[in-house]
Amino acid sequence: MRLSEPAFDAVVDMFHRVSGIRLAPSKRQLVIGRLQKLATEKGYASLDDYVAGVVRGSGDREELIKVVDRLTTNETYFFREPQHFDFLSEWLGSRPAGRNLRIWSAASSSGEEAYSIAMLLADHLGLQGWEVVGTDLSTAMVDAARRALYPLERARQMPKDYLRRFCLKGQGPYEGQLLVSRALREHVRFLSGNLMQPLPEIGQFDVVFLRNVLIYFDPPAKREIVQRVSALIKPGGYLFTGHSESLSNLQVGLTAVRPAIYARA
Ligand SMILES: C[S@@+](CC[C@H](N)C(=O)[O-])C[C@H]1O[C@@H](n2cnc3c(N)ncnc32)[C@H](O)[C@@H]1O
């Protein structure tokens, strides 16, 4: 299928309005690849007609959500960027016992990050006194995170001991997959949340993981997001970003303490 330039521009504008992310002109092939199945399923003969009907049209909100879901980049896996988990372990060791702990995986994608945090907390603190919240723009990803069923290869970096203690290995039709244990799932909640808009009421957090999402935004949007997210970090708490995402020059009142780790005064 092909996609004309005006139709591509309409997709870019809509996605920017909804997510804050502006797709570069070089992403046209990627957009075609991601949307053509949706267009065929809806019975459209061409992508341009689909864009005219759904993206430009549109009263079809449900279909528009599918378009946004398809355009987000959701790559993630358990214990990605392990330095953050090492820091968290150290910090948990030095923290006074008995205080409730809340951690937010902002842009949680399919949930591997939130469950990795939960495994670490369960290991250090047992199954009491903490909560993990995950939010993501993509409703499909929020649903996947709630299902908590993953291909085993996403757990390559997960400590073997955690795999045994916190996951069920699939058998029969679930061969090659893992399910996060119910005990852990009960401490992790997932909600839809758009970082470019006022967030749902989720309270304040000791640590926020805001990783591998800022790269998609221009500097003004990046600053807006970091400010919105920082407001939900408790004084003395931490913000983790992806190691390829720098907050320098943003002037958002956070202090760098290690690579990709910032403290709120
Ligand atoms: C590459 S994943 C990062 C997952 C995880 N944090 C990690 O580091 O592995 C980026 C996620 O950001 C989400 N996202 C993109 N724009 C967003 C927005 N405006 N608000 C909330 N989430 C957004 C996407 O849906 C996607 O799931």
Short mmCIF file of C-alpha atoms and ligand atoms in Angstrom, two decimals:
data_model
loop_
_atom_site.label_atom_id
_atom_site.label_comp_id
_atom_site.label_asym_id
_atom_site.label_seq_id
_atom_site.Cartn_x
_atom_site.Cartn_y
_atom_site.Cartn_z
CA MET A 1 0.00 0.00 0.00
CA ARG A 2 1.11 3.59 -0.54
CA LEU A 3 0.46 6.69 1.51
CA SER A 4 0.35 10.14 -0.10
CA GLU A 5 2.25 13.03 1.46
CA PRO A 6 -0.91 14.92 2.60
CA ALA A 7 -2.29 11.72 4.17
CA PHE A 8 1.06 11.09 5.91
CA ASP A 9 1.00 14.70 7.18
CA ALA A 10 -2.50 14.18 8.56
CA VAL A 11 -1.28 11.12 10.49
CA VAL A 12 1.77 13.04 11.77
CA ASP A 13 -0.41 15.96 12.95
CA MET A 14 -2.93 13.71 14.68
CA PHE A 15 -0.22 11.68 16.45
CA HIS A 16 1.56 14.86 17.52
CA ARG A 17 -1.68 16.31 18.90
CA VAL A 18 -2.45 13.15 20.85
CA SER A 19 0.98 12.03 22.05
CA GLY A 20 3.25 15.06 21.74
CA ILE A 21 5.55 13.04 19.46
CA ARG A 22 6.31 14.38 15.97
CA LEU A 23 7.13 11.61 13.48
CA ALA A 24 9.92 12.61 11.09
CA PRO A 25 9.35 12.51 7.29
CA SER A 26 11.69 9.50 7.17
CA LYS A 27 9.06 7.49 9.10
CA ARG A 28 6.63 7.28 6.17
CA GLN A 29 7.46 3.62 5.37
CA LEU A 30 7.16 2.73 9.04
CA VAL A 31 3.72 4.37 9.21
CA ILE A 32 2.63 2.44 6.10
CA GLY A 33 3.88 -0.81 7.63
CA ARG A 34 2.05 -0.21 10.87
CA LEU A 35 -1.29 1.01 9.51
CA GLN A 36 -1.93 -1.13 6.45
CA LYS A 37 -3.29 -4.10 8.38
CA LEU A 38 -5.74 -1.85 10.23
CA ALA A 39 -6.90 -0.36 6.91
CA THR A 40 -7.44 -3.80 5.36
CA GLU A 41 -9.28 -5.07 8.43
CA LYS A 42 -11.63 -2.10 8.22
CA GLY A 43 -12.28 -2.89 4.55
CA TYR A 44 -10.51 0.13 3.04
CA ALA A 45 -8.92 -0.39 -0.39
CA SER A 46 -6.23 2.25 0.18
CA LEU A 47 -4.39 3.79 3.10
CA ASP A 48 -5.31 7.28 1.90
CA ASP A 49 -9.02 6.38 2.15
CA TYR A 50 -8.43 4.95 5.63
CA VAL A 51 -6.68 8.14 6.74
CA ALA A 52 -9.48 10.25 5.20
CA GLY A 53 -12.13 8.19 6.99
CA VAL A 54 -10.51 7.52 10.34
CA VAL A 55 -7.79 10.08 11.00
CA ARG A 56 -9.23 13.14 9.26
CA GLY A 57 -12.88 12.06 9.62
CA SER A 58 -13.34 10.84 12.51
CA GLY A 59 -16.18 9.96 14.76
CA ASP A 60 -14.58 6.52 15.16
CA ARG A 61 -12.71 7.03 18.40
CA GLU A 62 -12.10 3.35 18.95
CA GLU A 63 -10.34 3.04 15.59
CA LEU A 64 -8.32 6.18 16.29
CA ILE A 65 -7.07 4.61 19.54
CA LYS A 66 -5.90 1.61 17.48
CA VAL A 67 -3.98 3.95 15.16
CA VAL A 68 -2.26 5.63 18.14
CA ASP A 69 -1.48 2.20 19.65
CA ARG A 70 0.12 1.05 16.39
CA LEU A 71 2.26 4.19 16.11
CA THR A 72 3.82 4.02 19.56
CA THR A 73 7.19 2.28 19.94
CA ASN A 74 6.88 -0.22 22.77
CA GLU A 75 10.14 -2.12 22.88
CA THR A 76 11.03 -3.15 26.42
CA TYR A 77 12.23 -6.14 28.48
CA PHE A 78 12.80 -7.21 32.08
CA PHE A 79 15.72 -5.58 33.95
CA ARG A 80 16.60 -3.27 31.06
CA GLU A 81 19.46 -0.87 31.99
CA PRO A 82 20.48 -2.83 35.11
CA GLN A 83 22.40 0.10 36.68
CA HIS A 84 19.05 1.50 37.85
CA PHE A 85 18.17 -1.74 39.58
CA ASP A 86 21.62 -1.86 41.23
CA PHE A 87 21.11 1.69 42.51
CA LEU A 88 17.64 0.81 43.79
CA SER A 89 19.01 -2.22 45.65
CA GLU A 90 21.71 -0.10 47.31
CA TRP A 91 19.24 2.62 48.21
CA LEU A 92 16.77 0.12 49.69
CA GLY A 93 19.58 -1.21 51.86
CA SER A 94 20.31 2.26 53.29
CA ARG A 95 16.73 3.38 53.78
CA PRO A 96 15.01 3.31 57.19
CA ALA A 97 12.75 0.27 57.42
CA GLY A 98 9.00 0.46 57.84
CA ARG A 99 8.20 3.40 55.55
CA ASN A 100 5.76 2.78 52.74
CA LEU A 101 7.33 2.93 49.31
CA ARG A 102 5.71 3.88 45.99
CA ILE A 103 7.40 3.58 42.61
CA TRP A 104 6.00 4.73 39.25
CA SER A 105 6.88 3.29 35.88
CA ALA A 106 5.80 6.22 33.68
CA ALA A 107 5.59 4.97 30.06
CA SER A 108 5.42 1.38 31.27
CA SER A 109 4.74 -0.15 27.83
CA SER A 110 3.80 -3.84 28.28
CA GLY A 111 4.79 -3.83 31.96
CA GLU A 112 8.19 -5.56 32.14
CA GLU A 113 9.78 -2.52 33.82
CA ALA A 114 7.07 -2.29 36.50
CA TYR A 115 7.27 -6.03 37.26
CA SER A 116 11.09 -5.90 37.39
CA ILE A 117 10.80 -3.18 40.05
CA ALA A 118 8.19 -5.24 41.89
CA MET A 119 10.49 -8.30 41.92
CA LEU A 120 13.30 -6.27 43.40
CA LEU A 121 11.02 -4.78 46.07
CA ALA A 122 9.54 -8.16 46.95
CA ASP A 123 13.07 -9.54 47.28
CA HIS A 124 14.18 -6.73 49.64
CA LEU A 125 10.99 -5.90 51.51
CA GLY A 126 8.76 -8.95 51.21
CA LEU A 127 5.20 -8.54 50.04
CA GLN A 128 4.21 -5.61 52.24
CA GLY A 129 4.57 -1.86 52.44
CA TRP A 130 5.09 -1.02 48.78
CA GLU A 131 3.24 -0.43 45.55
CA VAL A 132 4.22 -0.05 41.89
CA VAL A 133 2.09 1.94 39.43
CA GLY A 134 2.54 1.74 35.66
CA THR A 135 1.04 4.18 33.16
CA ASP A 136 1.18 4.33 29.38
CA LEU A 137 -0.46 6.21 26.53
CA SER A 138 -1.20 3.01 24.64
CA THR A 139 -4.30 1.23 25.87
CA ALA A 140 -3.17 -1.96 24.11
CA MET A 141 0.04 -1.86 26.16
CA VAL A 142 -1.87 -1.23 29.41
CA ASP A 143 -4.00 -4.31 28.63
CA ALA A 144 -0.88 -6.39 27.88
CA ALA A 145 0.73 -5.24 31.13
CA ARG A 146 -2.33 -6.32 33.10
CA ARG A 147 -2.22 -9.76 31.44
CA ALA A 148 1.42 -10.16 32.60
CA LEU A 149 2.13 -12.95 30.10
CA TYR A 150 5.46 -12.67 28.26
CA PRO A 151 7.73 -14.53 25.87
CA LEU A 152 10.56 -16.06 27.91
CA GLU A 153 13.19 -14.29 25.81
CA ARG A 154 12.17 -10.95 27.39
CA ALA A 155 13.49 -12.33 30.69
CA ARG A 156 17.07 -12.92 29.52
CA GLN A 157 18.38 -10.32 31.99
CA MET A 158 16.15 -11.41 34.85
CA PRO A 159 18.05 -13.09 37.71
CA LYS A 160 17.35 -16.86 37.49
CA ASP A 161 16.32 -16.85 41.11
CA TYR A 162 13.60 -14.25 40.36
CA LEU A 163 12.35 -16.29 37.43
CA ARG A 164 11.86 -19.21 39.79
CA ARG A 165 10.35 -17.22 42.67
CA PHE A 166 8.13 -14.70 40.88
CA CYS A 167 7.10 -16.29 37.58
CA LEU A 168 5.18 -19.31 36.39
CA LYS A 169 6.65 -21.10 33.39
CA GLY A 170 4.09 -21.78 30.67
CA GLN A 171 3.28 -25.32 29.60
CA GLY A 172 1.32 -26.80 26.71
CA PRO A 173 -0.10 -23.91 24.67
CA TYR A 174 1.84 -21.47 26.88
CA GLU A 175 5.22 -23.14 26.25
CA GLY A 176 7.94 -20.51 25.84
CA GLN A 177 6.05 -17.93 27.93
CA LEU A 178 6.05 -16.78 31.53
CA LEU A 179 3.28 -15.41 33.72
CA VAL A 180 4.16 -13.04 36.56
CA SER A 181 2.92 -14.55 39.83
CA ARG A 182 -0.40 -13.41 41.24
CA ALA A 183 1.24 -12.35 44.53
CA LEU A 184 3.40 -9.87 42.64
CA ARG A 185 0.63 -8.74 40.31
CA GLU A 186 -1.45 -7.74 43.32
CA HIS A 187 1.11 -5.02 44.11
CA VAL A 188 1.30 -3.56 40.61
CA ARG A 189 -1.45 -1.53 38.94
CA PHE A 190 -1.60 -0.22 35.40
CA LEU A 191 -3.54 2.78 34.14
CA SER A 192 -3.80 4.77 30.93
CA GLY A 193 -1.87 8.00 31.25
CA ASN A 194 -0.72 10.56 28.72
CA LEU A 195 2.43 12.37 29.87
CA MET A 196 1.45 15.35 27.70
CA GLN A 197 -1.80 15.90 29.57
CA PRO A 198 -2.90 16.14 33.19
CA LEU A 199 -2.33 12.69 34.64
CA PRO A 200 -4.87 10.58 36.52
CA GLU A 201 -4.83 10.88 40.34
CA ILE A 202 -1.92 8.59 41.16
CA GLY A 203 -0.38 10.28 44.21
CA GLN A 204 3.30 10.92 44.98
CA PHE A 205 6.25 8.60 44.48
CA ASP A 206 9.63 7.86 46.04
CA VAL A 207 11.13 6.85 42.69
CA VAL A 208 9.96 7.42 39.11
CA PHE A 209 11.21 5.46 36.11
CA LEU A 210 10.78 7.70 33.05
CA ARG A 211 12.90 5.69 30.66
CA ASN A 212 13.19 5.45 26.89
CA VAL A 213 10.29 7.77 26.18
CA LEU A 214 11.83 11.26 26.39
CA ILE A 215 13.85 10.56 23.24
CA TYR A 216 10.67 10.90 21.20
CA PHE A 217 9.95 14.50 22.27
CA ASP A 218 11.31 17.90 21.26
CA PRO A 219 12.96 19.99 24.04
CA PRO A 220 9.85 22.04 25.02
CA ALA A 221 7.68 18.91 25.28
CA LYS A 222 10.47 17.13 27.14
CA ARG A 223 10.67 19.96 29.68
CA GLU A 224 6.88 19.98 30.12
CA ILE A 225 6.85 16.22 30.76
CA VAL A 226 9.79 16.28 33.19
CA GLN A 227 8.15 19.15 35.12
CA ARG A 228 4.82 17.34 35.28
CA VAL A 229 6.49 14.12 36.42
CA SER A 230 8.87 15.78 38.91
CA ALA A 231 5.92 17.36 40.70
CA LEU A 232 4.89 13.83 41.69
CA ILE A 233 8.27 12.89 43.19
CA LYS A 234 8.50 13.15 46.98
CA PRO A 235 11.27 15.43 48.29
CA GLY A 236 14.44 13.34 48.48
CA GLY A 237 13.08 10.97 45.82
CA TYR A 238 14.64 9.99 42.49
CA LEU A 239 13.94 10.18 38.77
CA PHE A 240 15.52 7.62 36.43
CA THR A 241 15.75 8.33 32.71
CA GLY A 242 17.05 6.14 29.89
CA HIS A 243 20.83 6.26 29.59
CA SER A 244 20.54 7.90 26.17
CA GLU A 245 18.25 10.62 27.52
CA SER A 246 19.82 13.67 29.08
CA LEU A 247 18.07 16.29 31.20
CA SER A 248 20.95 18.75 30.93
CA ASN A 249 19.86 22.25 29.86
CA LEU A 250 16.28 21.58 30.88
CA GLN A 251 16.56 23.49 34.20
CA VAL A 252 13.92 21.50 35.98
CA GLY A 253 15.28 21.63 39.54
CA LEU A 254 16.68 18.09 39.66
CA THR A 255 20.26 17.21 40.57
CA ALA A 256 22.21 14.57 38.65
CA VAL A 257 23.63 12.01 41.09
CA ARG A 258 24.73 9.22 38.69
CA PRO A 259 24.35 8.70 34.95
CA ALA A 260 20.58 8.84 34.19
CA ILE A 261 19.69 9.24 37.90
CA TYR A 262 18.39 12.55 39.27
CA ALA A 263 17.43 13.54 42.81
CA ARG A 264 14.66 15.89 43.85
CA ALA A 265 15.86 18.29 46.54
C1 LIG B 1 10.11 2.27 24.33
S1 LIG B 1 8.78 2.18 25.48
C2 LIG B 1 9.65 2.33 27.02
C3 LIG B 1 9.26 1.25 27.99
C4 LIG B 1 10.06 1.23 29.29
N1 LIG B 1 9.96 2.47 30.02
C5 LIG B 1 11.51 0.89 29.04
O1 LIG B 1 12.40 1.72 29.23
O2 LIG B 1 11.80 -0.26 28.64
C6 LIG B 1 8.05 3.80 25.26
C7 LIG B 1 6.60 3.87 25.76
O3 LIG B 1 6.22 5.24 25.85
C8 LIG B 1 4.84 5.33 25.59
N2 LIG B 1 4.48 6.72 25.28
C9 LIG B 1 4.74 7.43 24.17
N3 LIG B 1 4.23 8.67 24.24
C10 LIG B 1 3.62 8.75 25.46
C11 LIG B 1 2.90 9.76 26.12
N4 LIG B 1 2.67 10.96 25.58
N5 LIG B 1 2.41 9.49 27.36
C12 LIG B 1 2.61 8.27 27.93
N6 LIG B 1 3.28 7.27 27.34
C13 LIG B 1 3.79 7.51 26.12
C14 LIG B 1 4.64 4.36 24.43
O4 LIG B 1 3.29 3.93 24.32
C15 LIG B 1 5.60 3.22 24.80
O5 LIG B 1 4.93 2.17 25.44
#
